[in-house]
Amino acid sequence: MLTLFRWLLRLTVALIVLLLLGAILIWYFSVRSLPDYDATYRMNGLTAPVEIVRSTENVPHIFGQSDADMFFALGVAHAQDRLFQMTLLRRAAQGRLSEIQGVGAFAADDLARRLELYRHARQSLEAQNTDTRAALRAYAAGVNEWIAEVNKNALGRGAPEFFLFPDQISYWQPADSLAILKLLAATSSDAVAQEVLRARLSLVSPQYGPDILDAGTGMTPRPVYASLFPGARFVTPEKLARSGGSAQLTSFLRPGQGLGANSIAAAPSRTAAGGALLANDILAPMTAPSLFYLARLQLSSGGVIGATIPGIPAVLSGRNPHLAWGIAPAPVDDADIAIEEVQPGNPDRYRGRNGWTDFQTRNEVIRILDAPPRAITLRQTENGPAVPGLDPGLRDVTPMGHVPVLKWTGLSDSDSTLSALIRLMRAPDTDSAKAALGDVVAPAMIVTLADSDGIRQIQAGMVPQRASNHPTAGRMPAPGWLNSTRWADPESIETGDLPDETAGILISSEERSPALLRRGRLTRLIQDREVHSRDSFIATQLDVISPAARALLPLVGANLWFSGEPAAPGTVERQRQEALALLAEWDGEMSEHLPEPLIYVAWMQRLQDRLIRDDLGPIADDITVLHPSFIDAVFRNRDGAARWCDIVQSAPKEDCTTIARQSLDLAILDLTEKFGPNVTSWRWGDLHQVVHTHPGIGSLSGLGWIVNLTQSVSGGDFTVAQGGLMGGKSTPYRAVTGAGYRGVYDLADPDSSVFITSTGQSGHPLSRHYDDLAELWRRGEYIGMSLDPELARAAALGVTRLLPRSE
């Protein structure tokens, strides 16, 4: 017995030692991949020495003697800090996520292959101007030299995530950067999702369903979707299933939840210091690390500083010595779904404009980690690629014997958008910037510009030219064989000034809701002050007042305020009275520390669901955002919209006041179950949290708590400082989008310009720069970045020296 005890003790000790050794080895190899920012490296591809000066916040300031060397060093800096993020984005664009993430990524790969994002990127390489092709080659060379350095010196494979995904790291190609830009364009448009949802609503409720999306927009009458396909059979309305949300191209970005933005600018005559002001915050899904990376390059045209995306050698939003710029998606419908009829008895042919036509087909194989490879067949028509998986709801609106195809401006083999962005970085004034933006194809964008002479806004990009007799005006899918649904060929690239309608103030706000409430709030904030400063622009950028709450609460609660006798403590009636008393005094501030935002959001979510569920059934689960214009139309009984208040399936005839009271009671019951009966103790931040999720390993058990960042935040769907809601059925209050980057540029004192990203510069979970900006971002603080070389070198974190290998 004593001998058995001794052996058990020895085995236990040995096991503990092995676990400790394993932990030490994991830590050692992980730490090996942390870059040394004070090192010197000899690299091929450089023409002269380059210095990468790292600021205290780990922002690289790159100094050298040629533009090619600048882009080379930017490639090195991106790869040092974000190599795993870059390779993941590249795989997403190539349709190769399944090779490292398994069968769960197959749908995303299938969609990326059908869109042929990478093929279009390769073809578009020749469409770039000479300077851009040189920049792409230099950038790729810098990334590859860092990969070679990692392999040569065993620097932990460049990032600890690569130990979990032990596939070979492919060298970077110039087309990879174009493919990532194409991916951003693909995920930044919600045109298809809106078309499909509108058609599904029309199938369920032909006369009134689309009111949910179109109320208050002034749209002309819509056709009944089923009437576009006489005699065709659809899935019956009773069998329309919840779509399950948008398909994912990558864990970083989802179609319809890609990049958005707010931009504001003030002319010198409207600023206290006499110089133009510009502020830009770019909205993106919340990830760790952030999609954005701050950088400064000393180009031959002058220094340029601002927000980059790892993998793309361009500053998307920032400033140079003479010009500041900010981007936002243009409010254009850049995509259509065409429904093609397949020839009965011959699935290889479809109904074209001139009769039955052969599909263009190609077979590809998708390799899947720990599963057999799968073969897919890509089909193309004269309208575009067949994309049955682009939106889960497409199966509901595609008649039997038909197939959906995508028409999208981004399906171009001559997309010169990156050339436009790189020319923009070098532009000395707004006239030169406008000329540069003439090369934008997709996504169409509004670029706000500021220089010493003033401000202007340019809309640039390819815009579909639809026929005046298009049967749906692009608002719903339409038959692909009709001449009336054909886009003009070629589509035109429109680059033109937008009018200054507010006397020295320009505003651009990405707005997915038809109410345009956020833009209205921005306009009010800017117009309320005759003279602006950098600090007033910062305050505007961080504003968390909800115009939706201010508009809806007086309307919805009109007959509920202070009604009835005081109820007994502990009853739902008493809680309702307390909640209404709080909301009556509330100014709409969506502060994380207040109970009112939580009560308001829970109430409106319950109210909208109760208005539509009996009419729409399971499709109500896909109405995942609040539509204030719809609720406004219902409670004002605009065009008879109060009919939505009556629950069709019940015998009594309900009015809107009854539905409003019942919805509030249900919201209070839900919140009481979570937080207890004391209404005043509830806090918006307890449920409204942003989870910066690592797109590669954030969902892995045991690793998520290390690499994901969770913070409570203020704001909501319609505030300027956006925190997009309804992260899913189980997490309806989670902030799924937000300002991944904020910048405020003051041309009166350029070095006082400020910047921030939502996490940190490094993508390495063990780096102190992985999340060092996250708390500043949450508190609404910024960091300064100067174009002065001496200020950049002062108190530098480290200086990386890159030398030509021949020296």
Coordinates of N, CA and C in Angstrom, one line a residue, residues 198-210 220-230 234 237 397 471-472 476-479:
R198 N -37.7 42.8 -48.1 CA -38.9 43.5 -48.7 C -39.8 42.5 -49.4
A199 N -39.1 41.6 -50.2 CA -39.9 40.6 -51.0 C -40.5 39.6 -50.1
R200 N -39.8 39.2 -49.1 CA -40.4 38.2 -48.1 C -41.6 38.8 -47.4
L201 N -41.5 40.1 -47.0 CA -42.6 40.7 -46.4 C -43.8 40.8 -47.3
S202 N -43.5 41.1 -48.6 CA -44.6 41.2 -49.6 C -45.3 39.8 -49.8
L203 N -44.5 38.7 -49.7 CA -45.2 37.4 -49.9 C -46.1 37.1 -48.7
V204 N -45.7 37.5 -47.5 CA -46.5 37.2 -46.3 C -47.7 38.1 -46.2
S205 N -47.4 39.4 -46.5 CA -48.5 40.4 -46.4 C -48.4 41.3 -47.6
P206 N -49.0 40.9 -48.7 CA -48.7 41.6 -50.0 C -49.0 43.1 -50.0
Q207 N -50.1 43.5 -49.3 CA -50.4 44.9 -49.3 C -49.7 45.8 -48.3
Y208 N -49.4 45.2 -47.1 CA -48.9 46.1 -46.0 C -47.5 45.7 -45.5
G209 N -47.0 44.5 -45.8 CA -45.8 44.0 -45.2 C -44.6 44.9 -45.4
P210 N -44.3 45.4 -46.6 CA -43.1 46.3 -46.8 C -43.2 47.6 -46.1
T220 N -42.7 55.4 -53.9 CA -43.9 55.2 -54.7 C -44.5 53.8 -54.4
P221 N -45.7 53.6 -54.7 CA -46.3 52.2 -54.5 C -45.5 51.1 -55.1
R222 N -45.4 50.0 -54.3 CA -44.6 48.9 -54.7 C -45.5 47.8 -55.4
P223 N -44.9 47.1 -56.3 CA -45.7 45.9 -56.9 C -45.8 44.8 -55.9
V224 N -46.8 44.0 -56.0 CA -46.8 42.8 -55.2 C -45.8 41.8 -55.7
Y225 N -44.9 41.3 -54.9 CA -43.8 40.5 -55.4 C -44.2 39.3 -56.2
A226 N -45.2 38.6 -55.7 CA -45.6 37.4 -56.4 C -46.1 37.6 -57.8
S227 N -46.6 38.9 -58.1 CA -47.2 39.2 -59.4 C -46.1 39.3 -60.4
L228 N -44.8 39.5 -60.0 CA -43.7 39.6 -61.0 C -43.5 38.3 -61.7
F229 N -43.9 37.2 -61.1 CA -43.7 35.8 -61.6 C -45.0 35.1 -61.8
P230 N -45.8 35.5 -62.8 CA -47.2 34.8 -62.9 C -47.0 33.3 -63.1
F234 N -44.1 29.6 -55.1 CA -43.2 30.0 -54.0 C -43.4 29.1 -52.8
P237 N -46.5 31.1 -47.5 CA -46.2 32.0 -46.4 C -46.1 31.3 -45.0
V397 N -37.8 33.7 -51.6 CA -38.3 34.6 -52.6 C -37.9 34.1 -54.0
P471 N -39.4 47.1 -63.1 CA -40.6 46.8 -62.4 C -40.6 47.0 -60.9
T472 N -39.4 47.0 -60.3 CA -39.3 47.2 -58.8 C -38.4 48.3 -58.5
M476 N -36.8 45.3 -55.0 CA -37.0 43.9 -54.8 C -36.4 43.1 -55.9
P477 N -36.1 41.8 -55.7 CA -35.6 41.0 -56.9 C -36.6 41.1 -58.0
A478 N -36.1 40.9 -59.2 CA -36.9 41.1 -60.4 C -36.5 40.0 -61.5
P479 N -37.4 39.7 -62.4 CA -37.0 38.7 -63.5 C -35.8 39.2 -64.3

